[in-house]
N, CA, C and O atoms as CSV, one atom per row, in Angstrom:
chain,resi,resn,atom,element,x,y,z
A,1,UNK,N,N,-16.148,-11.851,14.810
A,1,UNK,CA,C,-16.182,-10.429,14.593
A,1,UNK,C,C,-14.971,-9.941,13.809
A,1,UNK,O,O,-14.976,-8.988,13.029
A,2,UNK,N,N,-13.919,-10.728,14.119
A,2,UNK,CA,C,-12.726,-9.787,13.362
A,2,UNK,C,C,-12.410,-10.247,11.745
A,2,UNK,O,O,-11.677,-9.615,10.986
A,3,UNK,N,N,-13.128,-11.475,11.414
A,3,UNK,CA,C,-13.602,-11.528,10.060
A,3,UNK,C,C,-14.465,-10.524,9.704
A,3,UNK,O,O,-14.247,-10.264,8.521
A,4,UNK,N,N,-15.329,-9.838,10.143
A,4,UNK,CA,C,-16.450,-9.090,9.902
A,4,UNK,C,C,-15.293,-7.904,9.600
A,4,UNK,O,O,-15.320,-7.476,8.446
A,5,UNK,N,N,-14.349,-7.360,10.433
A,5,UNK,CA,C,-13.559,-6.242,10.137
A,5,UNK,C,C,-12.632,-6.144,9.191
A,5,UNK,O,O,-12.158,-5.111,8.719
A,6,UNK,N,N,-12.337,-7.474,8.872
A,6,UNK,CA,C,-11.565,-7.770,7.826
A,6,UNK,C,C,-11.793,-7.792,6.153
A,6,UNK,O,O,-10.993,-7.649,5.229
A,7,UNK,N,N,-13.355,-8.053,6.187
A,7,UNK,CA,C,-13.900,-7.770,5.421
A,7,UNK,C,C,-14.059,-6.998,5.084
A,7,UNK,O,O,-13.617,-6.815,3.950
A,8,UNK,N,N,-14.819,-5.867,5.750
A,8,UNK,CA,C,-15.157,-4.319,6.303
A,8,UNK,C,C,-13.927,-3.515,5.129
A,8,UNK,O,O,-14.165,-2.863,4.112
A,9,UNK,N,N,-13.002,-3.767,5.568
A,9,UNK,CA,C,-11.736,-3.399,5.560
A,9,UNK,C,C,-11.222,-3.597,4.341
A,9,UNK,O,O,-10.688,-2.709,3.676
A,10,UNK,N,N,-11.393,-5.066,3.904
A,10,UNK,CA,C,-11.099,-5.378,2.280
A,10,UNK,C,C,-11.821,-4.579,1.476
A,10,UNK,O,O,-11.250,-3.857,0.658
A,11,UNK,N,N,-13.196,-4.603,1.605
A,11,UNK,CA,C,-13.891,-4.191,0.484
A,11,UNK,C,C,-13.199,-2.345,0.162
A,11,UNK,O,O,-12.624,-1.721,-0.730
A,12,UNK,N,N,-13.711,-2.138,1.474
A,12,UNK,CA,C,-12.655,0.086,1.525
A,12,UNK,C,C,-11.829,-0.061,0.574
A,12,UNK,O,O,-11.996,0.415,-0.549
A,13,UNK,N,N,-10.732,-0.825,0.977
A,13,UNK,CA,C,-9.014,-0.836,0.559
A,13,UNK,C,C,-9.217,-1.540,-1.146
A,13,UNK,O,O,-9.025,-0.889,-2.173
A,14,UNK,N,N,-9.484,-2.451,-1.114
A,14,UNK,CA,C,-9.886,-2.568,-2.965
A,14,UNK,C,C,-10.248,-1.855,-3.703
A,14,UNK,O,O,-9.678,-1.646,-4.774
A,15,UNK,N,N,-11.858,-0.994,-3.118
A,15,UNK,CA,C,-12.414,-0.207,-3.602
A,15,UNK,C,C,-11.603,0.716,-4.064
A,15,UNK,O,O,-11.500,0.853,-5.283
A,16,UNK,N,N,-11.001,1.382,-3.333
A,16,UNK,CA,C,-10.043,2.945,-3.428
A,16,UNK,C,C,-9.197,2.251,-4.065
A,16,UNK,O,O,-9.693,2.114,-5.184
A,17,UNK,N,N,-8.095,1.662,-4.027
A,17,UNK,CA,C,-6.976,0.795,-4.933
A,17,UNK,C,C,-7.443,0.581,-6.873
A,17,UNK,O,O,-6.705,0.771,-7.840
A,18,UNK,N,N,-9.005,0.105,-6.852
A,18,UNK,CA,C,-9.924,-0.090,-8.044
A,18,UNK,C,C,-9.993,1.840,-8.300
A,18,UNK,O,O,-9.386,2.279,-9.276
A,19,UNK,N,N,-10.465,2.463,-7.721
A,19,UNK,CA,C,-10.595,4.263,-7.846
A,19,UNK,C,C,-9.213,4.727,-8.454
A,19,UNK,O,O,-9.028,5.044,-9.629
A,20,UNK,N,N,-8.265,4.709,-7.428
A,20,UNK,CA,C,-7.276,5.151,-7.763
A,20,UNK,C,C,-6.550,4.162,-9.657
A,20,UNK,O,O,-5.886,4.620,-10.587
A,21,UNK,N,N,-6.939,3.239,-9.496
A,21,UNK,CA,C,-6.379,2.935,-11.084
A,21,UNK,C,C,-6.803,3.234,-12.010
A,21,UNK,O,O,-6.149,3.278,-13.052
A,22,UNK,N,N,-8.299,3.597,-11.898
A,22,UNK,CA,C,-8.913,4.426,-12.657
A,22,UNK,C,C,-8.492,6.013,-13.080
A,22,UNK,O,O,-8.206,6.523,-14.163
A,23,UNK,N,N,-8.590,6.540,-11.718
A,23,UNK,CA,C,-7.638,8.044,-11.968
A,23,UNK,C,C,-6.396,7.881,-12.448
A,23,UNK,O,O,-6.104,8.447,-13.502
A,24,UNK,N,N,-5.360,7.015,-11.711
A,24,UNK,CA,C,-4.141,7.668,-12.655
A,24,UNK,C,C,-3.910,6.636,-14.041
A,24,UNK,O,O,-3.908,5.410,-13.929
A,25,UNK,N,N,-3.729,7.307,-15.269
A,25,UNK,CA,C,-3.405,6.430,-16.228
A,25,UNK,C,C,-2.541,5.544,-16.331
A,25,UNK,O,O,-1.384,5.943,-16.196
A,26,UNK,N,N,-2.695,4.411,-16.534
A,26,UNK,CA,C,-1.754,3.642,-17.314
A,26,UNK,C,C,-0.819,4.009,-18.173
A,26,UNK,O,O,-1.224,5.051,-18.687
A,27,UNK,N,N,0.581,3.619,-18.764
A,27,UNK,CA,C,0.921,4.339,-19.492
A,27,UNK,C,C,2.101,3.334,-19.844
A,27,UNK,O,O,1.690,2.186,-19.675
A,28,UNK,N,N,3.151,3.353,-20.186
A,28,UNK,CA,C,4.694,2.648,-20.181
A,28,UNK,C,C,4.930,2.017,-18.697
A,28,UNK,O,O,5.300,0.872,-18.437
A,29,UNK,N,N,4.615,3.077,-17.792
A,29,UNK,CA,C,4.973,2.454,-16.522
A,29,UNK,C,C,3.845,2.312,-15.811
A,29,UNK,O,O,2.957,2.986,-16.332
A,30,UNK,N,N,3.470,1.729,-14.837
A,30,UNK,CA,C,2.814,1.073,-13.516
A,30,UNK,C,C,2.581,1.850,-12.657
A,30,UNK,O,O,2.358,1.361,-11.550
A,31,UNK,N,N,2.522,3.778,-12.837
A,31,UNK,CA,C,2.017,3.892,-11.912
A,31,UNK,C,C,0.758,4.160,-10.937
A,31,UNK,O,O,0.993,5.038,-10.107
A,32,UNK,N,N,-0.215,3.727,-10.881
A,32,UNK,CA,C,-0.953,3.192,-10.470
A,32,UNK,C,C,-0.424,2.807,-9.472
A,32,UNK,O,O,-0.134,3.566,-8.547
A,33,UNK,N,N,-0.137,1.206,-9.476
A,33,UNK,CA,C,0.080,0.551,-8.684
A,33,UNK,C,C,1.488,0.621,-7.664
A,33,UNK,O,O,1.611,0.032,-6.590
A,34,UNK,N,N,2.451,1.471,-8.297
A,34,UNK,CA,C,3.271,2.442,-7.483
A,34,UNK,C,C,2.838,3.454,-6.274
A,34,UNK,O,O,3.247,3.448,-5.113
A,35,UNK,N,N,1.976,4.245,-6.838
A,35,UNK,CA,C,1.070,4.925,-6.104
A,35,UNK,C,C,0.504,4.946,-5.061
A,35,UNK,O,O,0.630,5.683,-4.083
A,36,UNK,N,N,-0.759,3.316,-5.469
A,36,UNK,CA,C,-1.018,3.044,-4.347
A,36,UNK,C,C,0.134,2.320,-2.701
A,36,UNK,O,O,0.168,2.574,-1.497
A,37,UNK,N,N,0.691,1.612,-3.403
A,37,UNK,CA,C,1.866,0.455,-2.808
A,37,UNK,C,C,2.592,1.645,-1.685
A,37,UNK,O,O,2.874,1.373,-0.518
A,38,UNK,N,N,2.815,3.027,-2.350
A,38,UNK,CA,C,3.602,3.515,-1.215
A,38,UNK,C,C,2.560,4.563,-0.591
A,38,UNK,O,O,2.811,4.936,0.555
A,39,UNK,N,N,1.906,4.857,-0.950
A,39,UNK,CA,C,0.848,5.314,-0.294
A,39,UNK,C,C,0.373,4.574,1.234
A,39,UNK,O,O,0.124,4.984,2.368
A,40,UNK,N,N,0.409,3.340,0.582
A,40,UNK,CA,C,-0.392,2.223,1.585
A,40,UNK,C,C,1.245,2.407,2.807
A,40,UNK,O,O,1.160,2.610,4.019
A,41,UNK,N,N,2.491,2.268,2.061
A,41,UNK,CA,C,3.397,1.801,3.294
A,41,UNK,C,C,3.591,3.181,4.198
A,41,UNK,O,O,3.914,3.105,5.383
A,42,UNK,N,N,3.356,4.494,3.506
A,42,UNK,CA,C,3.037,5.893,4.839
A,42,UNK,C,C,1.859,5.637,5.593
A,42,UNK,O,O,1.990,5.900,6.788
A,43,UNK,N,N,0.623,5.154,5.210
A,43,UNK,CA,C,-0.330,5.262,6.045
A,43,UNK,C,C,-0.172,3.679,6.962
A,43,UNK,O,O,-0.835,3.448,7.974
A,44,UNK,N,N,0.470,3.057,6.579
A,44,UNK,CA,C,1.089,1.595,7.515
A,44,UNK,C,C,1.979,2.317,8.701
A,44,UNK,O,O,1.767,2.077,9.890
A,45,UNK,N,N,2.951,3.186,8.268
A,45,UNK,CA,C,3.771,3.936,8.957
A,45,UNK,C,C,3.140,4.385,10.165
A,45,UNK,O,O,3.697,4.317,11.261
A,46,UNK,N,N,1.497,5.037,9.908
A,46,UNK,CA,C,1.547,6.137,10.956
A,46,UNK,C,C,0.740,5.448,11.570
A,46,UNK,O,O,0.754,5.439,12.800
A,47,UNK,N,N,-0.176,4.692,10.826
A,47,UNK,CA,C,-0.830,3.636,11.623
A,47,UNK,C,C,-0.301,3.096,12.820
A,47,UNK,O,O,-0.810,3.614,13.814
A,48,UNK,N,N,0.648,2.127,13.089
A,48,UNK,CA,C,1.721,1.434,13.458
A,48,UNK,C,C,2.464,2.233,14.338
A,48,UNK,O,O,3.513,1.810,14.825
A,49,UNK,N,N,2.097,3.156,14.546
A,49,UNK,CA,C,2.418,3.974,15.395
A,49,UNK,C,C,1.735,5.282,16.070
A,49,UNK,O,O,2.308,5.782,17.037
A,50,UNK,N,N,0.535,5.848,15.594
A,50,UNK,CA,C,-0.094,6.673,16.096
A,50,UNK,C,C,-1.372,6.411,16.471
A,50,UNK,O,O,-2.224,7.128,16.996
A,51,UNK,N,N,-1.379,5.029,16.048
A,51,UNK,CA,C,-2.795,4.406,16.655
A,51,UNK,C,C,-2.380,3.246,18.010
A,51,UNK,O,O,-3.102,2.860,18.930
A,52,UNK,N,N,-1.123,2.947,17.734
A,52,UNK,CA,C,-0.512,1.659,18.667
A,52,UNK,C,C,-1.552,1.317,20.040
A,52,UNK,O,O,-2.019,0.252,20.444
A,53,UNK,N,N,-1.676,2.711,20.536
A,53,UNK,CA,C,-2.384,2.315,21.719
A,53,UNK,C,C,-4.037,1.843,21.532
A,53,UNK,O,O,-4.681,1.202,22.363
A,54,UNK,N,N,-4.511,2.322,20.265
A,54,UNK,CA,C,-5.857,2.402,20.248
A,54,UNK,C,C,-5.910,0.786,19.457
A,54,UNK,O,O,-6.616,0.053,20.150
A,55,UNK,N,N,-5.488,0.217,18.500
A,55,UNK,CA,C,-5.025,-1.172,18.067
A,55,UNK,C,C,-4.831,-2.049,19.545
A,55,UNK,O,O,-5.424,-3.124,19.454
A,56,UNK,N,N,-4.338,-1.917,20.519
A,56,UNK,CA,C,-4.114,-2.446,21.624
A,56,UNK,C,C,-5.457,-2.947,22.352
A,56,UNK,O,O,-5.658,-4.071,22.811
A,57,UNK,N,N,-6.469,-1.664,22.347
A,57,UNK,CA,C,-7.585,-1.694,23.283
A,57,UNK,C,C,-8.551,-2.406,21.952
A,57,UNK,O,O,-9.350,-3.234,22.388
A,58,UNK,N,N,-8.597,-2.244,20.638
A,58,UNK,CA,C,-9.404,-3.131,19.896
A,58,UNK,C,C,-8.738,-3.324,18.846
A,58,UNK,O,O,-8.079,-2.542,18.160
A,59,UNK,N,N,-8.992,-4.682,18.725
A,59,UNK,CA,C,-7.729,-5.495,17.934
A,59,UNK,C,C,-8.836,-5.982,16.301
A,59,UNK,O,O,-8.656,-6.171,15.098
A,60,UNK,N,N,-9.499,-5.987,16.890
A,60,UNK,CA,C,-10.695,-5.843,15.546
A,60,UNK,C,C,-10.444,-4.449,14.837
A,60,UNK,O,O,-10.291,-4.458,13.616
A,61,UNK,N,N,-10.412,-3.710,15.265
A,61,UNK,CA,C,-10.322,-2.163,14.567
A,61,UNK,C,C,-8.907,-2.462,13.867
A,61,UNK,O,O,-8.982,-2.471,12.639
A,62,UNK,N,N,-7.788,-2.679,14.337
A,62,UNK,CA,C,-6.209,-3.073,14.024
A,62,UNK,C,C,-6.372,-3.686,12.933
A,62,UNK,O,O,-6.232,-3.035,11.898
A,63,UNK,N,N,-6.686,-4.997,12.864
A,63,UNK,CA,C,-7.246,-6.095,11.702
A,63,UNK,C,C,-8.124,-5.194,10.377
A,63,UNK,O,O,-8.064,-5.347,9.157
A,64,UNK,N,N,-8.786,-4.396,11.070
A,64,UNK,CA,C,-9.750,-3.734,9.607
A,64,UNK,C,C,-8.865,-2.965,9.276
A,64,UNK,O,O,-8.735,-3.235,8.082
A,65,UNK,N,N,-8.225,-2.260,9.484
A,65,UNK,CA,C,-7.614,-1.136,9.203
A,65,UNK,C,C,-5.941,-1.891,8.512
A,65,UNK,O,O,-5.551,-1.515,7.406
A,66,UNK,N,N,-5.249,-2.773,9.201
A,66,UNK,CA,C,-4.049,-3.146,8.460
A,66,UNK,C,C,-3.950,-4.097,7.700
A,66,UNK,O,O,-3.410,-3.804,6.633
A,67,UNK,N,N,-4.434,-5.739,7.879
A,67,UNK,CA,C,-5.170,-6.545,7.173
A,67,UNK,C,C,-5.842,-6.510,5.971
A,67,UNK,O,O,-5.505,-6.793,4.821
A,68,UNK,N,N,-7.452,-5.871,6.759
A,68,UNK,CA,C,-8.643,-5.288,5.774
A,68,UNK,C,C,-8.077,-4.154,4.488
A,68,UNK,O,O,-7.910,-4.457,3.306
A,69,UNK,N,N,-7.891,-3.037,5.006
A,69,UNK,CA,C,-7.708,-1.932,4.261
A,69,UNK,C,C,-6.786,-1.975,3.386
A,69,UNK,O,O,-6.951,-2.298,2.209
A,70,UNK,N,N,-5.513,-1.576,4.023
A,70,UNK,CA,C,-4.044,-1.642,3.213
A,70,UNK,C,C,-3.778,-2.774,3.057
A,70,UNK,O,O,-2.883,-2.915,2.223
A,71,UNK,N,N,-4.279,-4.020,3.637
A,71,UNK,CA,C,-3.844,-5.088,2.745
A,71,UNK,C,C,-4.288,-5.285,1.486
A,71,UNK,O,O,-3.577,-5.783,0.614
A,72,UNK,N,N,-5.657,-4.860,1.276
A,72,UNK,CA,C,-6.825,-4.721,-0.039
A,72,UNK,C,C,-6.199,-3.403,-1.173
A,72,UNK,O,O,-6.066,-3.361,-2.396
A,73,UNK,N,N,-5.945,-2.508,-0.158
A,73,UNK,CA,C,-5.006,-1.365,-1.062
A,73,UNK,C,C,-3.922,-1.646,-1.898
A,73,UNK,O,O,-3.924,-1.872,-3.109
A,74,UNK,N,N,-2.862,-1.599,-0.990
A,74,UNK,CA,C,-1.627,-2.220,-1.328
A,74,UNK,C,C,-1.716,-3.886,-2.360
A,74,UNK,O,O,-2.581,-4.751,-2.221
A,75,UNK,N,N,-1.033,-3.902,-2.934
A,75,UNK,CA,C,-0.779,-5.228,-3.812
A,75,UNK,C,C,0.880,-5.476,-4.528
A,75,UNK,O,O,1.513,-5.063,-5.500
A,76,UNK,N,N,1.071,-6.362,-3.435
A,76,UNK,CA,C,2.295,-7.124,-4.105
A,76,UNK,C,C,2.188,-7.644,-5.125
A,76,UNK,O,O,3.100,-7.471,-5.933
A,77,UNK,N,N,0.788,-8.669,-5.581
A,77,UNK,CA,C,0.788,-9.602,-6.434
A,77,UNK,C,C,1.006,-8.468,-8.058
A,77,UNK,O,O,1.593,-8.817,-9.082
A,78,UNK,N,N,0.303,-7.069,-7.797
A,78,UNK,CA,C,-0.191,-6.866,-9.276
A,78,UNK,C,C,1.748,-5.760,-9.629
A,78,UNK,O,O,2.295,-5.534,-10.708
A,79,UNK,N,N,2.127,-5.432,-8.428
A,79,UNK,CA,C,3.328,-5.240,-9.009
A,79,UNK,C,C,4.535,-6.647,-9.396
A,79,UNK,O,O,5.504,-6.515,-10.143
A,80,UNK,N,N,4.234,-7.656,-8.829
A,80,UNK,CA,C,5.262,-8.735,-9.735
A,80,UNK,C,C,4.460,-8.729,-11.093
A,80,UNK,O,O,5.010,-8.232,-12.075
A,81,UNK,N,N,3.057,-9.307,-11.214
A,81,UNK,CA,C,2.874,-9.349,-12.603
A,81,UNK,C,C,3.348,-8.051,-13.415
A,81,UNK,O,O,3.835,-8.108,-14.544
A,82,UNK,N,N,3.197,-7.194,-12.884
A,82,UNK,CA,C,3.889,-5.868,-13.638
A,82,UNK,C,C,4.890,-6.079,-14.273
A,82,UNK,O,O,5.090,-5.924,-15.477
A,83,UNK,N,N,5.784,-6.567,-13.199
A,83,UNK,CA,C,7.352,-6.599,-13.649
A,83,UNK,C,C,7.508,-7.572,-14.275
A,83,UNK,O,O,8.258,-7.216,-15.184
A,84,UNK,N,N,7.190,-9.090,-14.458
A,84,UNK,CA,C,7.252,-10.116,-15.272
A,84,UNK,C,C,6.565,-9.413,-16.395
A,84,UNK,O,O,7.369,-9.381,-17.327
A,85,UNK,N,N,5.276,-8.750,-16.781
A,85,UNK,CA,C,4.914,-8.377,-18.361
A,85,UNK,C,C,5.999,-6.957,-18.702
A,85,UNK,O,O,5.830,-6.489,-19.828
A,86,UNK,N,N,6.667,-6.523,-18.161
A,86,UNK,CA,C,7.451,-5.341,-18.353
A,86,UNK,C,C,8.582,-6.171,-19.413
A,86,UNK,O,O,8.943,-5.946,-20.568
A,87,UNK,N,N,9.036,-7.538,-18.115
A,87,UNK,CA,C,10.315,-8.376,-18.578
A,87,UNK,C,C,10.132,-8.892,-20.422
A,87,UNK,O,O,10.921,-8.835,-21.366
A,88,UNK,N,N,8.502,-9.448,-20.282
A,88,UNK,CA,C,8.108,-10.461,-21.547
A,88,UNK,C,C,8.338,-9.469,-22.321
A,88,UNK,O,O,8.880,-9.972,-23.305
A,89,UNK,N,N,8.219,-7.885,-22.542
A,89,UNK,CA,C,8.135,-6.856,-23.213
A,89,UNK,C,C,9.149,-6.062,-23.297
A,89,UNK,O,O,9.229,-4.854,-23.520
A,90,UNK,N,N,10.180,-7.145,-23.026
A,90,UNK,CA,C,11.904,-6.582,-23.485
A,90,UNK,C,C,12.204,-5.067,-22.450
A,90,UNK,O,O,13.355,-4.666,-22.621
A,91,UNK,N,N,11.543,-4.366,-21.640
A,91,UNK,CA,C,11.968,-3.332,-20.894
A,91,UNK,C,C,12.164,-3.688,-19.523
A,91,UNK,O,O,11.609,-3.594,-18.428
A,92,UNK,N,N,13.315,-4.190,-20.126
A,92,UNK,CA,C,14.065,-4.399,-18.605
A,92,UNK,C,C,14.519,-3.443,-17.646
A,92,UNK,O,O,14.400,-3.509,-16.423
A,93,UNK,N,N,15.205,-2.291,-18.529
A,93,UNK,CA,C,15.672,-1.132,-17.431
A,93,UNK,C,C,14.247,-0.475,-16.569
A,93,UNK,O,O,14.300,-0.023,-15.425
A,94,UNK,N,N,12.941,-0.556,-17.465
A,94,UNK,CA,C,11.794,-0.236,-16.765
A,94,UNK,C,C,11.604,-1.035,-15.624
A,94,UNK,O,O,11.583,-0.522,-14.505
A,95,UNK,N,N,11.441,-2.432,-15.826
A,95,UNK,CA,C,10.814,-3.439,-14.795
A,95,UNK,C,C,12.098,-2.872,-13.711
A,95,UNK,O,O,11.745,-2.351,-12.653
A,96,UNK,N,N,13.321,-2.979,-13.974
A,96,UNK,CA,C,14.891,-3.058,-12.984
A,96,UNK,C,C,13.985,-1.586,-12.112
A,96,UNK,O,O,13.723,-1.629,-10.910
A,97,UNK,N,N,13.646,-0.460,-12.956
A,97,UNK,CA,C,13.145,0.565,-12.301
A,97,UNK,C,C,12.450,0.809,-11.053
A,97,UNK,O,O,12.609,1.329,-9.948
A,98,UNK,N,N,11.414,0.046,-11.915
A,98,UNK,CA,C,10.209,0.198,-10.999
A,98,UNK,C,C,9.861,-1.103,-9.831
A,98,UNK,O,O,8.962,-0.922,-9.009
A,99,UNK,N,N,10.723,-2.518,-9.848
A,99,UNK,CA,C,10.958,-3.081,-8.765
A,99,UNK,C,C,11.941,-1.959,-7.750
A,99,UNK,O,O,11.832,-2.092,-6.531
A,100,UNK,N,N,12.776,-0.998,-8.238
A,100,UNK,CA,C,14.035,-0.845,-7.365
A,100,UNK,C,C,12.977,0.498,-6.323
A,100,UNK,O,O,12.773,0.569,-5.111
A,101,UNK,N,N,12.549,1.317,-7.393
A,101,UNK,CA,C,11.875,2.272,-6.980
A,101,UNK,C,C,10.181,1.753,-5.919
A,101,UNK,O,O,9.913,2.427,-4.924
A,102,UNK,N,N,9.486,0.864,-6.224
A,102,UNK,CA,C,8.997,0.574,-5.313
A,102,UNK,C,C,9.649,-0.078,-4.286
A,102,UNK,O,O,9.098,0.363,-3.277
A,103,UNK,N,N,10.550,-0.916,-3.922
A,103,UNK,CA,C,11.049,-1.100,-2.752
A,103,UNK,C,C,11.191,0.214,-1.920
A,103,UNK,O,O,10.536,0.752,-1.027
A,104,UNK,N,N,12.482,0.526,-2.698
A,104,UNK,CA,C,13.192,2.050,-1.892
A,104,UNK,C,C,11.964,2.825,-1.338
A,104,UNK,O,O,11.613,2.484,-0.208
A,105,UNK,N,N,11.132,3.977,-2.045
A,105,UNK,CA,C,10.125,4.507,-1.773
A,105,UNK,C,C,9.205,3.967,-0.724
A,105,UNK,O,O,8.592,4.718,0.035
A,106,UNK,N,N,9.075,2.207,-0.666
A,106,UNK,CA,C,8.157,1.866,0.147
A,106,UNK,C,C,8.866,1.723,1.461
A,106,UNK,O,O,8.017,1.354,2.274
A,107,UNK,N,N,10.092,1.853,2.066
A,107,UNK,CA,C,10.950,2.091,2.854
A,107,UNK,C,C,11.418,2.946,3.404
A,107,UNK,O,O,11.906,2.979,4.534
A,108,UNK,N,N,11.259,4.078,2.296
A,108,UNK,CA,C,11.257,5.810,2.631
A,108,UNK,C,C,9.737,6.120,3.416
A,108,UNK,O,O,9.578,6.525,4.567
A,109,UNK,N,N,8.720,5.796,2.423
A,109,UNK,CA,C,7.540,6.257,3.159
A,109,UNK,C,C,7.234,5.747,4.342
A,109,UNK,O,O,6.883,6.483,5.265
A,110,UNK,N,N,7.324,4.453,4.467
A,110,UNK,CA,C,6.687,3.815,5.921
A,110,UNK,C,C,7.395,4.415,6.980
A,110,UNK,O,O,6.837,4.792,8.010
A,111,UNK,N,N,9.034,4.554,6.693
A,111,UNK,CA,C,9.485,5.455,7.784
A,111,UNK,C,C,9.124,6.626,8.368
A,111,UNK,O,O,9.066,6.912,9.564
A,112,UNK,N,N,8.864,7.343,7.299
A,112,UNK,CA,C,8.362,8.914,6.934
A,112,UNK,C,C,6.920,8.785,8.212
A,112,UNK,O,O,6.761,9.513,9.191
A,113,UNK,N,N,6.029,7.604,7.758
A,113,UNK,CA,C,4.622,7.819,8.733
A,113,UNK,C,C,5.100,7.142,9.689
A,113,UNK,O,O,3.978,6.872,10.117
A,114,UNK,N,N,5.929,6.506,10.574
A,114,UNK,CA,C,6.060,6.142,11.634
A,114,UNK,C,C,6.643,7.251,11.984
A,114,UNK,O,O,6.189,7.720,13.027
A,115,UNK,N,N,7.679,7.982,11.381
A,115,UNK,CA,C,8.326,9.336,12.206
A,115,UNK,C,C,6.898,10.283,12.193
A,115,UNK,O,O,7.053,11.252,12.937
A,116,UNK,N,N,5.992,10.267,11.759
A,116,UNK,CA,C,5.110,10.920,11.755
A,116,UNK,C,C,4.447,10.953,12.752
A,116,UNK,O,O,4.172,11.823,13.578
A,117,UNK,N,N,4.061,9.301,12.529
A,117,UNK,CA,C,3.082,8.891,13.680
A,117,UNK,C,C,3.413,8.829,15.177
A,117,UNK,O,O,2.696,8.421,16.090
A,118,UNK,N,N,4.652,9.321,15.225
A,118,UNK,CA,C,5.421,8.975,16.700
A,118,UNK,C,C,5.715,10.280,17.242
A,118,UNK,O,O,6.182,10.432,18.371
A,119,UNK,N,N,5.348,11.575,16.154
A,119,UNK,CA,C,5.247,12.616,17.164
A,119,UNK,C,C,4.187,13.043,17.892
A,119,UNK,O,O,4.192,13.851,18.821
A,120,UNK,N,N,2.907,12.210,17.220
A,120,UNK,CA,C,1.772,12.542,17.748
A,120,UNK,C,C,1.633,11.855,18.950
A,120,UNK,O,O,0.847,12.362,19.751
A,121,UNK,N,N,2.198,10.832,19.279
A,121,UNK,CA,C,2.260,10.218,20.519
A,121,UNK,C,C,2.059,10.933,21.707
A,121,UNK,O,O,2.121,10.356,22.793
């Protein structure tokens, strides 16, 4: 079953990740995939904390939702290739950018939805 949620879960989180790159343009920079990446680490945030108890009682639901979803959302892989074709393309202060700025941001936000998610507690 918790393959079944995982799946469930992939297809959502790709889907919208595939949507959202469509809406925001491409351009010099990556964001897109900025976008989604910290998007995904606030709703990890509140997840991870405003569901804690309900993840507890079904762990299949947990798996679709952090695994499935935001794992399918979120993508590490397509921000390194980012930054390696940024590098091949001589804009380094860009790639230096937008590695520094997705970290930071994805560290700001996840906090942001766990402080979120922890007042609803």
């Amino acid at each position: 079953m918790v393959y079944i949620a995982i799946f469930i879960g992939g297809c959502l989180g790709g889907s919208l990740r595939y949507i959202c790159a469509l809406l925001i343009q491409q351009s010099y920079f990556p964001f897109a995939t900025l976008t989604v990446n910290v998007l995904g680490a606030l709703l990890m945030g509140v997840f991870s904390t405003y569901l804690i108890s309900y993840f507890k009682s079904h762990p299949n639901f947990k798996k679709l939702i952090t695994t499935g979803f935001l794992g399918a959302f979120t993508t590490y892989s397509s921000l390194s290739l980012e930054t390696v074709q940024l590098l091949m393309n001589g804009k380094f202060l860009l790639a230096f950018i937008y590695v520094l700025s997705s970290m930071l941001l994805g560290f700001v936000f996840i906090a942001i939805g766990y402080k979120k998610g922890a007042v609803r507690l």
